[in-house]
Short mmCIF file of N, CA, C and O in Angstrom, two decimals:
data_model
loop_
_atom_site.label_atom_id
_atom_site.label_comp_id
_atom_site.label_asym_id
_atom_site.label_seq_id
_atom_site.Cartn_x
_atom_site.Cartn_y
_atom_site.Cartn_z
N MET A 20 65.16 200.58 26.91
CA MET A 20 65.51 199.35 27.56
C MET A 20 64.38 198.34 27.33
O MET A 20 63.22 198.64 27.54
N THR A 21 64.72 197.14 26.91
CA THR A 21 63.75 196.09 26.65
C THR A 21 63.81 195.07 27.77
O THR A 21 64.87 194.63 28.17
N HIS A 22 62.62 194.70 28.29
CA HIS A 22 62.55 193.68 29.33
C HIS A 22 62.14 192.37 28.68
O HIS A 22 61.17 192.30 27.95
N VAL A 23 62.88 191.32 28.98
CA VAL A 23 62.63 190.00 28.43
C VAL A 23 62.48 189.03 29.60
O VAL A 23 63.19 189.11 30.58
N ALA A 24 61.53 188.10 29.46
CA ALA A 24 61.35 187.08 30.50
C ALA A 24 62.61 186.26 30.63
O ALA A 24 63.24 185.90 29.63
N PRO A 25 63.01 185.98 31.84
CA PRO A 25 64.24 185.20 32.04
C PRO A 25 64.09 183.78 31.52
O PRO A 25 63.01 183.19 31.54
N VAL A 26 65.19 183.22 31.05
CA VAL A 26 65.23 181.85 30.56
C VAL A 26 65.28 180.92 31.77
O VAL A 26 65.91 181.21 32.75
N GLY A 27 64.59 179.81 31.69
CA GLY A 27 64.65 178.86 32.79
C GLY A 27 63.29 178.49 33.33
O GLY A 27 63.19 177.89 34.38
N GLY A 28 62.23 178.85 32.64
CA GLY A 28 60.91 178.39 33.04
C GLY A 28 60.32 179.12 34.22
O GLY A 28 59.52 178.54 34.95
N THR A 29 60.70 180.35 34.45
CA THR A 29 60.14 181.08 35.59
C THR A 29 58.92 181.91 35.22
O THR A 29 58.38 182.59 36.06
N ALA A 30 58.49 181.83 33.98
CA ALA A 30 57.33 182.61 33.53
C ALA A 30 56.06 182.06 34.20
O ALA A 30 55.89 180.86 34.37
N VAL A 31 55.18 182.95 34.58
CA VAL A 31 53.92 182.56 35.20
C VAL A 31 52.93 182.21 34.10
O VAL A 31 52.84 182.90 33.10
N GLN A 32 52.19 181.11 34.30
CA GLN A 32 51.19 180.71 33.32
C GLN A 32 49.82 180.70 33.97
O GLN A 32 49.66 180.21 35.08
N ASP A 33 48.87 181.24 33.27
CA ASP A 33 47.48 181.21 33.71
C ASP A 33 46.82 180.03 33.01
O ASP A 33 46.45 180.11 31.84
N HIS A 34 46.66 178.93 33.72
CA HIS A 34 46.16 177.70 33.09
C HIS A 34 44.72 177.84 32.62
O HIS A 34 44.34 177.24 31.62
N VAL A 35 43.93 178.62 33.32
CA VAL A 35 42.54 178.83 32.89
C VAL A 35 42.52 179.59 31.57
O VAL A 35 41.80 179.22 30.64
N ALA A 36 43.33 180.64 31.47
CA ALA A 36 43.38 181.41 30.23
C ALA A 36 43.90 180.55 29.08
O ALA A 36 43.37 180.63 27.96
N LEU A 37 44.89 179.72 29.34
CA LEU A 37 45.40 178.85 28.28
C LEU A 37 44.35 177.85 27.82
O LEU A 37 44.23 177.58 26.62
N ALA A 38 43.56 177.32 28.74
CA ALA A 38 42.48 176.39 28.38
C ALA A 38 41.42 177.10 27.54
O ALA A 38 40.91 176.54 26.56
N GLU A 39 41.09 178.34 27.91
CA GLU A 39 40.10 179.10 27.15
C GLU A 39 40.61 179.40 25.74
O GLU A 39 39.85 179.32 24.77
N ILE A 40 41.88 179.72 25.62
CA ILE A 40 42.47 179.98 24.30
C ILE A 40 42.41 178.72 23.44
O ILE A 40 42.09 178.77 22.25
N GLU A 41 42.71 177.57 24.04
CA GLU A 41 42.66 176.31 23.31
C GLU A 41 41.24 176.02 22.83
O GLU A 41 41.02 175.62 21.67
N LEU A 42 40.24 176.23 23.69
CA LEU A 42 38.85 176.00 23.29
C LEU A 42 38.42 176.96 22.18
O LEU A 42 37.71 176.56 21.26
N CYS A 43 38.85 178.20 22.28
CA CYS A 43 38.53 179.17 21.22
C CYS A 43 39.13 178.72 19.89
O CYS A 43 38.48 178.82 18.85
N GLY A 44 40.35 178.23 19.94
CA GLY A 44 40.99 177.72 18.73
C GLY A 44 40.22 176.56 18.13
O GLY A 44 40.04 176.48 16.91
N GLU A 45 39.75 175.66 18.99
CA GLU A 45 38.98 174.52 18.51
C GLU A 45 37.66 174.98 17.88
O GLU A 45 37.22 174.44 16.87
N LEU A 46 37.04 176.00 18.48
CA LEU A 46 35.80 176.54 17.89
C LEU A 46 36.07 177.18 16.53
O LEU A 46 35.28 177.04 15.60
N ILE A 47 37.17 177.89 16.42
CA ILE A 47 37.52 178.54 15.15
C ILE A 47 37.74 177.49 14.07
O ILE A 47 37.27 177.63 12.93
N ILE A 48 38.45 176.42 14.40
CA ILE A 48 38.69 175.35 13.44
C ILE A 48 37.37 174.71 13.02
O ILE A 48 37.13 174.47 11.83
N ALA A 49 36.51 174.43 14.00
CA ALA A 49 35.21 173.82 13.68
C ALA A 49 34.37 174.74 12.81
O ALA A 49 33.72 174.30 11.87
N ALA A 50 34.39 176.03 13.13
CA ALA A 50 33.60 176.99 12.35
C ALA A 50 34.11 177.09 10.92
O ALA A 50 33.33 177.19 9.97
N SER A 51 35.42 177.05 10.75
CA SER A 51 35.97 177.16 9.39
C SER A 51 35.70 175.90 8.57
O SER A 51 35.64 175.96 7.35
N ALA A 52 35.53 174.77 9.25
CA ALA A 52 35.25 173.52 8.55
C ALA A 52 33.75 173.27 8.36
O ALA A 52 33.37 172.34 7.65
N ALA A 53 32.92 174.10 8.98
CA ALA A 53 31.46 173.89 8.92
C ALA A 53 30.96 174.11 7.50
O ALA A 53 31.44 174.98 6.78
N ARG A 54 29.99 173.34 7.13
CA ARG A 54 29.42 173.45 5.78
C ARG A 54 28.32 174.51 5.75
O ARG A 54 27.94 174.95 4.69
N GLU A 55 27.84 174.88 6.92
CA GLU A 55 26.81 175.91 7.00
C GLU A 55 27.45 177.23 7.41
O GLU A 55 28.62 177.28 7.74
N ASP A 56 26.65 178.28 7.41
CA ASP A 56 27.17 179.59 7.80
C ASP A 56 27.54 179.65 9.27
O ASP A 56 28.48 180.33 9.66
N ARG A 57 26.79 178.93 10.10
CA ARG A 57 27.01 178.98 11.54
C ARG A 57 27.02 177.57 12.12
O ARG A 57 26.39 176.66 11.59
N LEU A 58 27.72 177.42 13.24
CA LEU A 58 27.67 176.15 13.95
C LEU A 58 26.38 176.08 14.74
O LEU A 58 25.95 177.07 15.32
N SER A 59 25.79 174.91 14.78
CA SER A 59 24.60 174.73 15.60
C SER A 59 25.02 174.69 17.07
O SER A 59 26.19 174.47 17.39
N LEU A 60 24.06 174.90 17.96
CA LEU A 60 24.36 174.82 19.39
C LEU A 60 24.88 173.43 19.75
O LEU A 60 25.78 173.30 20.60
N GLU A 61 24.34 172.40 19.12
CA GLU A 61 24.80 171.05 19.38
C GLU A 61 26.25 170.86 18.94
O GLU A 61 27.04 170.21 19.62
N SER A 62 26.60 171.45 17.81
CA SER A 62 27.99 171.36 17.33
C SER A 62 28.94 172.08 18.27
O SER A 62 30.03 171.59 18.56
N ILE A 63 28.53 173.23 18.75
CA ILE A 63 29.36 173.98 19.69
C ILE A 63 29.56 173.18 20.97
O ILE A 63 30.68 173.06 21.47
N ASP A 64 28.48 172.59 21.48
CA ASP A 64 28.58 171.76 22.69
C ASP A 64 29.52 170.59 22.46
O ASP A 64 30.30 170.22 23.34
N GLU A 65 29.47 170.00 21.26
CA GLU A 65 30.34 168.87 20.95
C GLU A 65 31.80 169.31 20.93
O GLU A 65 32.67 168.63 21.50
N VAL A 66 32.09 170.43 20.30
CA VAL A 66 33.47 170.94 20.23
C VAL A 66 33.99 171.25 21.64
O VAL A 66 35.14 170.95 21.97
N LEU A 67 33.14 171.83 22.47
CA LEU A 67 33.54 172.21 23.83
C LEU A 67 33.45 171.05 24.81
O LEU A 67 33.78 171.21 25.99
N ARG A 68 33.01 169.88 24.33
CA ARG A 68 32.89 168.68 25.16
C ARG A 68 32.01 168.91 26.39
O ARG A 68 32.34 168.49 27.50
N VAL A 69 30.89 169.57 26.18
CA VAL A 69 29.97 169.91 27.28
C VAL A 69 29.39 168.63 27.89
O VAL A 69 29.34 168.50 29.12
N ALA A 70 28.96 167.69 27.08
CA ALA A 70 28.37 166.46 27.59
C ALA A 70 29.36 165.69 28.44
O ALA A 70 29.02 165.16 29.48
N GLU A 71 30.61 165.62 28.00
CA GLU A 71 31.65 164.92 28.76
C GLU A 71 31.83 165.57 30.13
O GLU A 71 31.99 164.88 31.13
N GLU A 72 31.82 166.87 30.16
CA GLU A 72 32.01 167.60 31.41
C GLU A 72 30.85 167.35 32.38
O GLU A 72 31.05 167.20 33.57
N ARG A 73 29.64 167.28 31.84
CA ARG A 73 28.47 167.03 32.69
C ARG A 73 28.47 165.62 33.24
O ARG A 73 27.97 165.37 34.32
N GLN A 74 29.03 164.68 32.51
CA GLN A 74 29.05 163.28 32.95
C GLN A 74 30.21 162.98 33.88
O GLN A 74 30.20 161.97 34.57
N ALA A 75 31.22 163.83 33.92
CA ALA A 75 32.40 163.58 34.75
C ALA A 75 32.01 163.68 36.23
O ALA A 75 31.27 164.56 36.63
N PRO A 76 32.51 162.74 37.03
CA PRO A 76 32.19 162.80 38.46
C PRO A 76 32.87 164.01 39.11
O PRO A 76 34.00 164.37 38.78
N ALA A 77 32.16 164.63 40.02
CA ALA A 77 32.70 165.78 40.74
C ALA A 77 33.70 165.28 41.77
O ALA A 77 33.52 164.27 42.39
N GLY A 78 34.75 166.08 41.93
CA GLY A 78 35.69 165.68 42.97
C GLY A 78 37.04 165.90 42.58
O GLY A 78 38.06 166.04 42.82
#
């Protein structure tokens, strides 16, 4: 017997996990486009938008 998620949008989504998957994908794309063997820490921070997150107001 095969169980399939019901049609109609009742599937549960983990938004944190989806955001992490998206960021990992962006890192993979950046790494594949890098001209060097490895991404620098600054490049990784740029891809992950670390500076933007630090500047965003809390709340």
